[in-house]
Tab-separated table of C-alpha atoms in Angstrom:
chain	number	residue	atom	x	y	z
A	569	UNK	CA	7.657	28.767	-33.379
A	570	UNK	CA	10.633	26.521	-31.909
A	571	UNK	CA	14.121	27.535	-34.451
A	572	UNK	CA	15.698	23.935	-34.820
A	573	UNK	CA	13.494	21.052	-34.213
A	574	UNK	CA	15.452	18.476	-32.431
A	575	UNK	CA	13.670	14.887	-32.353
A	576	UNK	CA	13.262	13.728	-28.212
A	577	UNK	CA	10.879	10.966	-28.652
A	578	UNK	CA	9.746	8.695	-30.959
A	579	UNK	CA	6.589	6.641	-30.586
A	580	UNK	CA	6.299	4.122	-33.632
A	581	UNK	CA	3.258	1.711	-34.295
A	582	UNK	CA	2.641	0.934	-30.722
A	583	UNK	CA	-0.031	-1.939	-30.045
A	584	UNK	CA	-1.098	-3.198	-26.945
A	585	UNK	CA	-4.173	-5.558	-25.359
A	586	UNK	CA	-5.127	-6.714	-22.141
A	587	UNK	CA	-6.281	-9.886	-23.016
A	588	UNK	CA	-9.107	-9.505	-25.800
A	589	UNK	CA	-9.079	-6.120	-25.419
A	590	UNK	CA	-6.747	-4.273	-27.625
A	591	UNK	CA	-6.617	-1.109	-25.995
A	592	UNK	CA	-3.832	0.475	-28.300
A	593	UNK	CA	-3.976	-0.014	-31.953
A	594	UNK	CA	-1.261	1.472	-33.472
A	595	UNK	CA	-0.140	4.741	-32.063
A	596	UNK	CA	2.638	6.704	-33.821
A	597	UNK	CA	3.807	10.365	-33.045
A	598	UNK	CA	6.992	12.337	-32.210
A	599	UNK	CA	7.578	14.491	-29.734
A	600	UNK	CA	10.524	17.189	-30.313
A	601	UNK	CA	12.752	19.211	-27.608
A	602	UNK	CA	10.816	21.824	-25.424
A	603	UNK	CA	7.507	20.380	-26.663
A	604	UNK	CA	4.059	19.851	-24.542
A	605	UNK	CA	2.198	17.299	-26.177
A	606	UNK	CA	-1.046	17.037	-24.307
A	607	UNK	CA	-3.048	13.795	-25.234
A	608	UNK	CA	-7.224	13.691	-24.616
A	609	UNK	CA	-9.523	11.052	-24.838
A	610	UNK	CA	-12.216	9.338	-23.197
A	611	UNK	CA	-11.127	7.319	-20.143
A	612	UNK	CA	-10.324	3.859	-20.316
A	613	UNK	CA	-9.018	4.140	-23.934
A	614	UNK	CA	-5.219	3.544	-23.309
A	615	UNK	CA	-3.876	7.056	-22.510
A	616	UNK	CA	-2.435	6.051	-19.552
A	617	UNK	CA	-1.252	2.710	-20.897
A	618	UNK	CA	0.627	4.615	-24.019
A	619	UNK	CA	2.717	6.546	-21.475
A	620	UNK	CA	3.468	3.371	-19.428
A	621	UNK	CA	4.445	2.031	-22.554
A	622	UNK	CA	6.956	4.971	-23.410
A	623	UNK	CA	8.754	4.186	-20.380
A	624	UNK	CA	8.580	0.290	-20.354
A	625	UNK	CA	6.353	0.150	-17.647
A	626	UNK	CA	3.664	-1.838	-19.683
A	627	UNK	CA	5.600	-3.670	-22.755
A	628	UNK	CA	3.642	-3.228	-26.210
A	629	UNK	CA	3.058	-6.024	-28.397
A	630	UNK	CA	4.197	-4.498	-31.282
A	631	UNK	CA	5.572	-1.425	-32.221
A	632	UNK	CA	8.670	0.828	-30.781
A	633	UNK	CA	9.704	3.555	-28.677
A	634	UNK	CA	12.870	5.882	-29.512
A	635	UNK	CA	15.188	8.183	-27.307
A	636	UNK	CA	16.514	10.370	-29.294
A	637	UNK	CA	18.753	7.990	-31.811
A	638	UNK	CA	18.198	4.999	-29.490
A	639	UNK	CA	15.570	2.345	-29.111
A	640	UNK	CA	13.929	2.128	-25.989
A	641	UNK	CA	12.145	-1.119	-26.607
A	642	UNK	CA	13.385	-4.248	-27.070
A	643	UNK	CA	16.259	-4.188	-24.308
A	644	UNK	CA	17.107	-6.435	-21.556
A	645	UNK	CA	15.959	-5.443	-18.177
A	646	UNK	CA	19.583	-3.527	-17.311
A	647	UNK	CA	18.878	-1.491	-20.366
A	648	UNK	CA	15.410	-0.846	-19.820
A	649	UNK	CA	16.418	0.735	-16.130
A	650	UNK	CA	19.009	3.367	-17.788
A	651	UNK	CA	16.172	4.343	-20.382
A	652	UNK	CA	13.760	4.831	-17.169
A	653	UNK	CA	16.162	7.316	-15.665
A	654	UNK	CA	15.862	9.471	-18.672
A	655	UNK	CA	11.973	9.699	-19.270
A	656	UNK	CA	10.511	11.150	-15.935
A	657	UNK	CA	7.272	10.000	-14.870
A	658	UNK	CA	4.346	11.500	-12.552
A	659	UNK	CA	1.214	9.602	-11.579
A	660	UNK	CA	-1.933	10.173	-10.861
A	661	UNK	CA	-2.328	8.966	-7.445
A	662	UNK	CA	1.583	10.198	-6.615
A	663	UNK	CA	2.942	7.338	-5.638
A	664	UNK	CA	5.520	9.161	-3.081
A	665	UNK	CA	7.417	6.452	-1.047
A	666	UNK	CA	5.215	6.500	2.051
A	667	UNK	CA	8.120	5.419	4.798
A	668	UNK	CA	10.125	8.393	3.356
A	669	UNK	CA	9.994	12.155	3.888
A	670	UNK	CA	9.893	14.923	1.188
A	671	UNK	CA	13.592	15.452	0.473
A	672	UNK	CA	14.754	11.542	0.773
A	673	UNK	CA	12.025	10.567	-1.482
A	674	UNK	CA	13.388	13.024	-4.157
A	675	UNK	CA	17.094	11.977	-3.766
A	676	UNK	CA	16.773	8.390	-2.706
A	677	UNK	CA	17.253	7.458	-6.648
A	678	UNK	CA	19.966	9.690	-7.155
A	679	UNK	CA	21.597	7.681	-4.458
A	680	UNK	CA	20.284	4.464	-5.178
A	681	UNK	CA	20.302	4.480	-9.226
A	682	UNK	CA	22.766	7.371	-9.770
A	683	UNK	CA	25.285	6.191	-7.204
A	684	UNK	CA	25.489	10.362	-6.290
A	685	UNK	CA	26.648	10.931	-2.722
A	686	UNK	CA	24.628	11.318	0.202
A	687	UNK	CA	25.224	15.237	0.604
A	688	UNK	CA	25.721	15.697	-3.023
A	689	UNK	CA	22.089	13.986	-3.769
A	690	UNK	CA	20.439	16.241	-1.008
A	691	UNK	CA	21.678	19.426	-2.528
A	692	UNK	CA	20.312	18.190	-5.664
A	693	UNK	CA	17.120	17.486	-3.939
A	694	UNK	CA	16.606	20.653	-2.038
A	695	UNK	CA	17.357	22.271	-5.396
A	696	UNK	CA	14.527	20.440	-7.065
A	697	UNK	CA	12.010	20.730	-4.294
A	698	UNK	CA	12.798	24.272	-4.110
A	699	UNK	CA	12.081	24.721	-7.741
A	700	UNK	CA	8.860	23.393	-6.962
A	701	UNK	CA	7.724	25.904	-3.991
A	702	UNK	CA	8.153	22.881	-1.639
A	703	UNK	CA	11.724	24.106	0.110
A	704	UNK	CA	9.895	24.553	3.671
A	705	UNK	CA	8.154	21.062	3.391
A	706	UNK	CA	11.175	19.135	2.823
A	707	UNK	CA	11.132	17.159	5.977
A	708	UNK	CA	7.709	16.283	6.149
A	709	UNK	CA	6.203	12.528	5.009
A	710	UNK	CA	3.898	11.958	2.189
A	711	UNK	CA	1.072	11.912	4.954
A	712	UNK	CA	1.752	15.342	6.058
A	713	UNK	CA	1.131	16.746	2.794
A	714	UNK	CA	-1.789	18.221	0.727
A	715	UNK	CA	-2.490	16.510	-2.633
A	716	UNK	CA	-1.154	19.049	-4.300
A	717	UNK	CA	2.395	19.177	-2.127
A	718	UNK	CA	2.346	15.538	-3.060
A	719	UNK	CA	2.183	15.835	-6.479
A	720	UNK	CA	4.791	18.743	-6.475
A	721	UNK	CA	7.053	16.415	-4.491
A	722	UNK	CA	6.512	13.458	-7.221
A	723	UNK	CA	7.398	16.171	-9.752
A	724	UNK	CA	10.693	17.320	-8.009
A	725	UNK	CA	11.547	13.548	-7.880
A	726	UNK	CA	10.936	12.922	-11.576
A	727	UNK	CA	13.232	16.050	-12.214
A	728	UNK	CA	16.002	15.372	-10.196
A	729	UNK	CA	17.261	12.754	-12.421
A	730	UNK	CA	17.565	15.252	-15.366
A	731	UNK	CA	15.180	13.366	-17.788
A	732	UNK	CA	15.057	14.199	-21.346
A	733	UNK	CA	11.271	14.228	-21.387
A	734	UNK	CA	8.787	14.271	-18.382
A	735	UNK	CA	5.348	11.873	-18.850
A	736	UNK	CA	2.628	12.965	-16.648
A	737	UNK	CA	-0.136	10.588	-16.113
A	738	UNK	CA	-3.437	12.659	-15.446
A	739	UNK	CA	-1.353	14.877	-12.759
A	740	UNK	CA	-4.418	16.633	-11.159
A	741	UNK	CA	-7.267	14.391	-11.731
A	742	UNK	CA	-6.884	13.064	-7.941
A	743	UNK	CA	-6.701	16.176	-6.659
A	744	UNK	CA	-9.397	18.401	-5.146
A	745	UNK	CA	-10.202	21.195	-7.371
A	746	UNK	CA	-8.482	23.939	-5.093
A	747	UNK	CA	-5.077	22.096	-5.299
A	748	UNK	CA	-5.156	21.913	-8.899
A	749	UNK	CA	-3.512	24.893	-9.905
A	750	UNK	CA	-0.502	24.986	-7.826
A	751	UNK	CA	0.436	21.465	-9.877
A	752	UNK	CA	-0.532	23.229	-13.140
A	753	UNK	CA	1.405	26.039	-12.288
A	754	UNK	CA	4.574	24.331	-11.568
A	755	UNK	CA	3.982	22.278	-15.090
A	756	UNK	CA	3.023	25.271	-17.108
A	757	UNK	CA	6.422	27.102	-15.650
A	758	UNK	CA	8.547	23.758	-16.737
A	759	UNK	CA	6.914	24.141	-20.251
A	760	UNK	CA	8.473	27.671	-19.987
A	761	UNK	CA	12.137	26.468	-19.321
A	762	UNK	CA	11.879	24.470	-21.875
A	763	UNK	CA	11.367	20.888	-20.552
A	764	UNK	CA	9.858	18.313	-23.331
A	765	UNK	CA	6.543	16.994	-21.933
A	766	UNK	CA	4.043	14.402	-22.301
A	767	UNK	CA	0.757	14.931	-20.655
A	768	UNK	CA	-1.930	13.319	-20.034
A	769	UNK	CA	-5.308	15.584	-18.873
A	770	UNK	CA	-8.613	17.042	-19.074
A	771	UNK	CA	-7.354	20.275	-18.172
A	772	UNK	CA	-8.423	22.154	-21.278
A	773	UNK	CA	-6.996	25.195	-19.803
A	774	UNK	CA	-3.881	24.181	-19.282
A	775	UNK	CA	-3.914	22.094	-22.815
A	776	UNK	CA	-4.998	25.183	-24.516
A	777	UNK	CA	-2.742	27.344	-22.830
A	778	UNK	CA	0.745	25.173	-22.526
A	779	UNK	CA	0.216	22.656	-25.497
A	780	UNK	CA	1.984	22.387	-28.790
A	781	UNK	CA	-0.186	19.850	-30.170
A	782	UNK	CA	-2.956	18.231	-28.845
A	783	UNK	CA	-3.682	14.497	-29.675
A	784	UNK	CA	-7.069	13.010	-29.116
A	785	UNK	CA	-6.573	9.128	-28.709
A	786	UNK	CA	-10.566	7.369	-29.054
A	787	UNK	CA	-11.161	3.355	-29.329
A	788	UNK	CA	-7.051	2.889	-29.584
A	789	UNK	CA	-6.362	5.061	-32.356
A	790	UNK	CA	-4.971	8.403	-32.727
A	791	UNK	CA	-8.189	10.311	-34.260
A	792	UNK	CA	-6.816	13.517	-34.699
A	793	UNK	CA	-4.158	15.770	-33.505
A	794	UNK	CA	-2.857	19.517	-33.976
A	795	UNK	CA	-2.262	22.748	-32.432
A	796	UNK	CA	-5.032	23.964	-29.620
A	797	UNK	CA	-6.306	26.494	-31.716
A	798	UNK	CA	-7.115	24.022	-34.950
A	799	UNK	CA	-8.603	21.263	-32.335
A	800	UNK	CA	-10.895	23.404	-30.617
A	801	UNK	CA	-12.185	25.990	-33.553
A	802	UNK	CA	-11.691	23.425	-36.760
A	803	UNK	CA	-11.901	19.948	-35.529
A	804	UNK	CA	-11.822	17.230	-38.398
A	805	UNK	CA	-14.211	15.373	-36.622
A	806	UNK	CA	-17.349	15.325	-35.188
A	807	UNK	CA	-15.986	12.947	-32.350
A	808	UNK	CA	-13.325	15.367	-31.316
A	809	UNK	CA	-15.945	18.585	-31.375
A	810	UNK	CA	-18.033	16.703	-28.994
A	811	UNK	CA	-15.451	15.591	-26.565
A	812	UNK	CA	-13.751	18.957	-26.617
A	813	UNK	CA	-16.996	20.393	-25.885
A	814	UNK	CA	-17.979	18.137	-23.242
A	815	UNK	CA	-14.563	18.703	-21.038
A	816	UNK	CA	-15.122	22.077	-21.288
A	817	UNK	CA	-18.481	21.881	-19.811
A	818	UNK	CA	-17.282	19.756	-17.090
A	819	UNK	CA	-13.853	21.068	-16.591
A	820	UNK	CA	-14.174	24.809	-17.362
A	821	UNK	CA	-13.651	27.309	-20.092
A	822	UNK	CA	-11.230	26.620	-22.620
A	823	UNK	CA	-9.652	29.829	-22.193
A	824	UNK	CA	-8.476	28.070	-18.779
A	825	UNK	CA	-10.822	29.826	-16.360
A	826	UNK	CA	-13.074	27.658	-14.275
A	827	UNK	CA	-16.521	27.986	-14.539
B	745	UNK	CA	7.406	-22.849	53.673
B	746	UNK	CA	9.673	-21.642	50.917
B	747	UNK	CA	13.326	-23.191	51.319
B	748	UNK	CA	15.061	-20.220	50.373
B	749	UNK	CA	18.362	-21.929	51.077
B	750	UNK	CA	17.253	-24.204	48.116
B	751	UNK	CA	16.304	-21.734	45.561
B	752	UNK	CA	19.390	-19.298	46.525
B	753	UNK	CA	22.167	-21.953	46.708
B	754	UNK	CA	21.326	-24.889	44.512
B	755	UNK	CA	18.162	-24.275	42.248
B	756	UNK	CA	19.255	-20.394	41.161
B	757	UNK	CA	22.813	-21.521	40.480
B	758	UNK	CA	22.452	-24.739	38.685
B	759	UNK	CA	19.889	-22.920	36.474
B	760	UNK	CA	22.787	-20.323	35.236
B	761	UNK	CA	23.867	-22.483	32.803
B	762	UNK	CA	20.624	-23.995	31.147
B	763	UNK	CA	19.532	-20.346	31.139
B	764	UNK	CA	22.355	-18.534	29.272
B	765	UNK	CA	22.332	-21.621	26.614
B	766	UNK	CA	18.739	-20.621	26.173
B	767	UNK	CA	19.608	-17.133	25.216
B	768	UNK	CA	22.522	-18.218	23.403
B	769	UNK	CA	19.938	-20.432	21.330
B	770	UNK	CA	17.388	-17.655	20.744
B	771	UNK	CA	20.006	-14.894	20.107
B	772	UNK	CA	21.014	-17.050	17.187
B	773	UNK	CA	18.121	-18.454	15.934
B	774	UNK	CA	15.975	-14.801	15.996
B	775	UNK	CA	17.757	-13.339	13.674
B	776	UNK	CA	18.945	-15.564	11.546
B	777	UNK	CA	15.197	-16.926	11.551
B	778	UNK	CA	13.921	-13.709	10.354
B	779	UNK	CA	16.604	-12.944	7.503
B	780	UNK	CA	15.785	-16.530	5.863
B	781	UNK	CA	11.850	-15.825	6.467
B	782	UNK	CA	12.586	-12.452	4.605
B	783	UNK	CA	14.458	-14.062	1.887
B	784	UNK	CA	11.732	-16.865	1.174
B	785	UNK	CA	9.084	-14.589	1.203
B	786	UNK	CA	10.974	-12.232	-1.346
B	787	UNK	CA	11.335	-15.470	-3.701
B	788	UNK	CA	7.538	-16.524	-2.655
B	789	UNK	CA	6.100	-12.901	-3.822
B	790	UNK	CA	8.646	-12.325	-6.269
B	791	UNK	CA	10.788	-14.951	-7.807
B	792	UNK	CA	9.766	-16.663	-11.240
B	793	UNK	CA	7.952	-20.018	-11.183
B	794	UNK	CA	10.325	-22.359	-10.140
B	795	UNK	CA	11.835	-20.026	-7.176
B	796	UNK	CA	8.353	-19.592	-6.393
B	797	UNK	CA	7.276	-22.799	-6.030
B	798	UNK	CA	10.562	-23.631	-4.344
B	799	UNK	CA	9.698	-21.324	-1.270
B	800	UNK	CA	6.080	-22.602	-0.959
B	801	UNK	CA	7.110	-26.059	-0.740
B	802	UNK	CA	10.030	-24.613	1.911
B	803	UNK	CA	6.623	-23.476	4.114
B	804	UNK	CA	4.652	-26.272	3.623
B	805	UNK	CA	7.523	-28.546	4.726
B	806	UNK	CA	8.481	-26.789	7.832
B	807	UNK	CA	5.314	-25.622	8.925
B	808	UNK	CA	3.619	-28.773	8.220
B	809	UNK	CA	6.016	-30.959	10.276
B	810	UNK	CA	5.800	-31.299	14.237
B	811	UNK	CA	9.481	-29.046	15.408
B	812	UNK	CA	10.037	-32.308	17.500
B	813	UNK	CA	10.196	-34.283	14.534
B	814	UNK	CA	12.473	-31.774	12.586
B	815	UNK	CA	14.890	-32.040	15.446
B	816	UNK	CA	14.958	-35.717	15.603
B	817	UNK	CA	15.756	-36.191	12.314
B	818	UNK	CA	18.765	-33.438	12.478
B	819	UNK	CA	20.107	-34.918	15.321
B	820	UNK	CA	19.541	-38.529	15.321
B	821	UNK	CA	18.661	-38.930	11.367
B	822	UNK	CA	21.319	-36.933	9.691
B	823	UNK	CA	24.389	-39.198	11.404
B	824	UNK	CA	23.342	-42.006	9.316
B	825	UNK	CA	23.962	-40.028	6.255
B	826	UNK	CA	27.220	-39.096	7.462
B	827	UNK	CA	26.431	-35.269	9.045
B	828	UNK	CA	26.634	-35.216	12.906
B	829	UNK	CA	25.820	-31.790	14.257
B	830	UNK	CA	26.434	-30.813	17.660
B	831	UNK	CA	23.102	-30.639	19.969
B	832	UNK	CA	23.299	-26.640	20.140
B	833	UNK	CA	24.023	-26.611	15.935
B	834	UNK	CA	20.745	-29.106	15.490
B	835	UNK	CA	18.668	-26.947	17.468
B	836	UNK	CA	19.461	-23.859	15.713
B	837	UNK	CA	19.030	-24.970	12.723
B	838	UNK	CA	15.695	-26.742	13.510
B	839	UNK	CA	14.541	-23.538	15.173
B	840	UNK	CA	15.806	-21.343	12.262
B	841	UNK	CA	13.870	-23.581	9.684
B	842	UNK	CA	10.885	-23.372	11.392
B	843	UNK	CA	10.175	-20.219	12.562
B	844	UNK	CA	11.289	-18.552	9.142
B	845	UNK	CA	8.508	-20.978	7.395
B	846	UNK	CA	6.146	-18.879	9.663
B	847	UNK	CA	8.011	-15.504	9.487
B	848	UNK	CA	7.155	-16.104	5.825
B	849	UNK	CA	3.688	-15.849	6.007
B	850	UNK	CA	3.698	-12.824	8.022
B	851	UNK	CA	6.076	-10.919	5.498
B	852	UNK	CA	4.941	-12.021	2.367
B	853	UNK	CA	1.149	-10.489	4.008
B	854	UNK	CA	2.597	-7.792	4.532
B	855	UNK	CA	4.605	-6.999	1.318
B	856	UNK	CA	1.253	-8.065	-0.779
B	857	UNK	CA	-0.318	-4.995	1.494
B	858	UNK	CA	2.099	-2.232	-0.327
B	859	UNK	CA	0.685	-0.856	-3.012
B	860	UNK	CA	2.280	-1.669	-6.471
B	861	UNK	CA	2.133	2.034	-7.457
B	862	UNK	CA	5.374	2.313	-5.253
B	863	UNK	CA	7.113	-0.220	-7.123
B	864	UNK	CA	6.028	1.167	-10.454
B	865	UNK	CA	6.976	4.210	-9.231
B	866	UNK	CA	10.853	3.339	-8.282
B	867	UNK	CA	11.004	1.724	-11.194
B	868	UNK	CA	9.670	4.906	-13.350
B	869	UNK	CA	13.066	6.437	-11.565
B	870	UNK	CA	15.357	3.816	-13.357
B	871	UNK	CA	15.597	1.425	-10.213
B	872	UNK	CA	15.620	-2.184	-10.873
B	873	UNK	CA	12.984	-4.532	-9.554
B	874	UNK	CA	15.436	-5.882	-6.930
B	875	UNK	CA	16.506	-2.177	-6.231
B	876	UNK	CA	12.813	-1.368	-5.594
B	877	UNK	CA	12.187	-4.228	-3.197
B	878	UNK	CA	15.184	-4.004	-1.272
B	879	UNK	CA	15.067	0.344	-0.626
B	880	UNK	CA	11.231	0.503	-1.042
B	881	UNK	CA	8.858	-2.365	-0.466
B	882	UNK	CA	10.823	-4.245	2.519
B	883	UNK	CA	11.022	-1.217	4.895
B	884	UNK	CA	7.534	-0.992	4.738
B	885	UNK	CA	6.525	-4.324	4.610
B	886	UNK	CA	8.758	-5.228	7.510
B	887	UNK	CA	7.288	-2.456	9.928
B	888	UNK	CA	3.973	-3.895	9.080
B	889	UNK	CA	5.031	-7.272	9.719
B	890	UNK	CA	6.423	-6.715	13.186
B	891	UNK	CA	3.277	-7.477	15.423
B	892	UNK	CA	2.781	-10.791	13.383
B	893	UNK	CA	6.763	-11.819	13.659
B	894	UNK	CA	6.493	-10.387	17.367
B	895	UNK	CA	4.451	-13.415	17.692
B	896	UNK	CA	6.546	-15.826	16.161
B	897	UNK	CA	9.608	-14.566	18.074
B	898	UNK	CA	7.635	-15.208	21.496
B	899	UNK	CA	7.025	-18.717	19.958
B	900	UNK	CA	10.634	-19.133	19.454
B	901	UNK	CA	11.916	-18.040	22.865
B	902	UNK	CA	9.430	-20.829	24.272
B	903	UNK	CA	9.618	-24.088	22.290
B	904	UNK	CA	13.601	-23.570	22.411
B	905	UNK	CA	12.967	-25.722	25.535
B	906	UNK	CA	12.745	-28.454	22.749
B	907	UNK	CA	16.539	-28.481	22.385
B	908	UNK	CA	16.517	-30.333	25.438
B	909	UNK	CA	14.984	-33.081	23.358
B	910	UNK	CA	18.016	-33.486	21.755
B	911	UNK	CA	20.553	-33.327	24.339
B	912	UNK	CA	21.183	-29.421	24.620
B	913	UNK	CA	20.611	-28.648	28.271
B	914	UNK	CA	19.197	-25.461	28.470
B	915	UNK	CA	16.808	-23.758	30.912
B	916	UNK	CA	14.470	-26.443	30.652
B	917	UNK	CA	16.834	-29.130	30.670
B	918	UNK	CA	18.655	-28.042	33.514
B	919	UNK	CA	15.466	-27.728	35.744
B	920	UNK	CA	14.228	-30.955	35.103
B	921	UNK	CA	17.669	-31.864	36.155
B	922	UNK	CA	17.574	-30.398	39.691
B	923	UNK	CA	13.766	-31.131	39.727
B	924	UNK	CA	14.565	-34.953	39.163
B	925	UNK	CA	17.733	-34.959	41.820
B	926	UNK	CA	15.991	-32.885	44.766
B	927	UNK	CA	12.253	-34.169	43.491
B	928	UNK	CA	10.949	-30.644	43.796
B	929	UNK	CA	9.129	-30.290	40.234
B	930	UNK	CA	6.243	-27.383	41.093
B	931	UNK	CA	9.341	-25.254	42.808
B	932	UNK	CA	11.808	-25.777	39.916
B	933	UNK	CA	9.141	-25.331	36.993
B	934	UNK	CA	7.099	-22.674	38.622
B	935	UNK	CA	10.373	-20.462	38.567
B	936	UNK	CA	11.397	-21.428	35.453
B	937	UNK	CA	7.761	-19.962	34.087
B	938	UNK	CA	8.500	-17.243	35.819
B	939	UNK	CA	12.181	-16.818	34.154
B	940	UNK	CA	10.337	-17.657	30.542
B	941	UNK	CA	7.793	-14.917	31.342
B	942	UNK	CA	10.657	-12.485	32.281
B	943	UNK	CA	12.145	-13.164	28.661
B	944	UNK	CA	8.860	-13.016	27.018
B	945	UNK	CA	8.110	-10.092	28.782
B	946	UNK	CA	11.208	-8.246	27.722
B	947	UNK	CA	11.023	-8.890	24.427
B	948	UNK	CA	7.716	-8.004	23.769
B	949	UNK	CA	8.539	-4.493	25.344
B	950	UNK	CA	11.515	-4.119	23.412
B	951	UNK	CA	9.291	-5.197	20.021
B	952	UNK	CA	6.782	-2.685	21.068
B	953	UNK	CA	9.504	0.151	21.620
B	954	UNK	CA	11.228	-0.848	17.851
B	955	UNK	CA	7.693	-0.524	16.502
B	956	UNK	CA	7.099	2.606	17.889
B	957	UNK	CA	10.409	4.118	16.831
B	958	UNK	CA	10.110	2.829	13.465
B	959	UNK	CA	6.531	4.256	12.899
B	960	UNK	CA	6.378	7.510	10.688
B	961	UNK	CA	3.723	10.032	10.001
B	962	UNK	CA	0.793	8.682	8.329
B	963	UNK	CA	1.332	5.306	9.409
B	964	UNK	CA	-1.614	3.392	10.818
B	965	UNK	CA	-0.316	1.946	14.015
B	966	UNK	CA	1.074	5.518	15.016
B	967	UNK	CA	-0.824	6.817	17.975
């Protein structure tokens, strides 16, 4: 049990449509400090959109996002950029800057956004790369890294900004099965160190062992949420049960072992 | 029989000033043309409706009219509205307008080929759109635009000869004067052709080296 619950992120009644298609129909939940929230749900049901609404890469039509006691939504562009620094994001397809080597990928925002001095940024960047186990790969370019290494660089890049919360958008979905472990390992370590995280993933092993709460999103609504034990063994809805069963069948055993 | 005396003592010295003028013309026009081209391309892709429209209009106008007409308007037309440009300045402006319009489209294509995820990732780190374009998109796009822009630069080197039409005596102009005086058109223009070929070859070599130097691992052009 967490001792003192410090509210980091509030998602309040988020609505988002793309044309006729309303993908988010009023999502609300809170994220507390040090907590790992895992969002699951069928594809194309707005999980990524929800994450992007949190850091305003997608602007929701309705609802608000709060970081601690400050509203993130409804601001001008400059304020938005300031908030984004505090909300780290890891993408499914890494989105490393192709023309920069690993260390430059990590340090560029420190220099250009935080105005850090070059040698200071280099030190900080190296620290973050070492944290994800890539100290030796600092000078390699994205094209020279494996998928798992790329994703770890992108985690280091987000961490370097010292975010209050990290958003992971299916961080292992684009990886070969044998590379998933190294990325999940890093995320597990982060969670243990007390990083606040919101993770969209299909990795049920990870969800079960790391998540404080799992949120099941379906048809743009938050159908059900709860700690892993509850959601896996006593789901309220038949739909949740069916979905979890499908995932487990596809992605491996709920105890975290691949079948 | 080749008349070496004519070549060495008359032709080459009288071409020298023209040659230097040609170099001066292209040394001004190429970088400014590129800078304007990059600016217009960014405005065309990322600007709001108005900016984007103005950039499009710029391209349509300066790519759609003959360079010679632009030159004539600048040099012979502008005095009627009280603007007097020297032959050199009028030529540089016309070359910049024309070549930038072409550069713009090469660069726009290159910008649009950079995956949108690159901008998203930069923004997610707190970079402004402008900073993301400047620090992340353009460094990649400009590398991709080098082959196309090289084409335009080579064109510019050759169409710099049009400056002669507004009395800016550059290489071709100087040649024309010598040729008429000594009535030796074929020799003179053959020599001038070889000089242009040499400049263009050197420029091509330089641009290829630049492209190679800027390549990074995973870069599609890297051998």
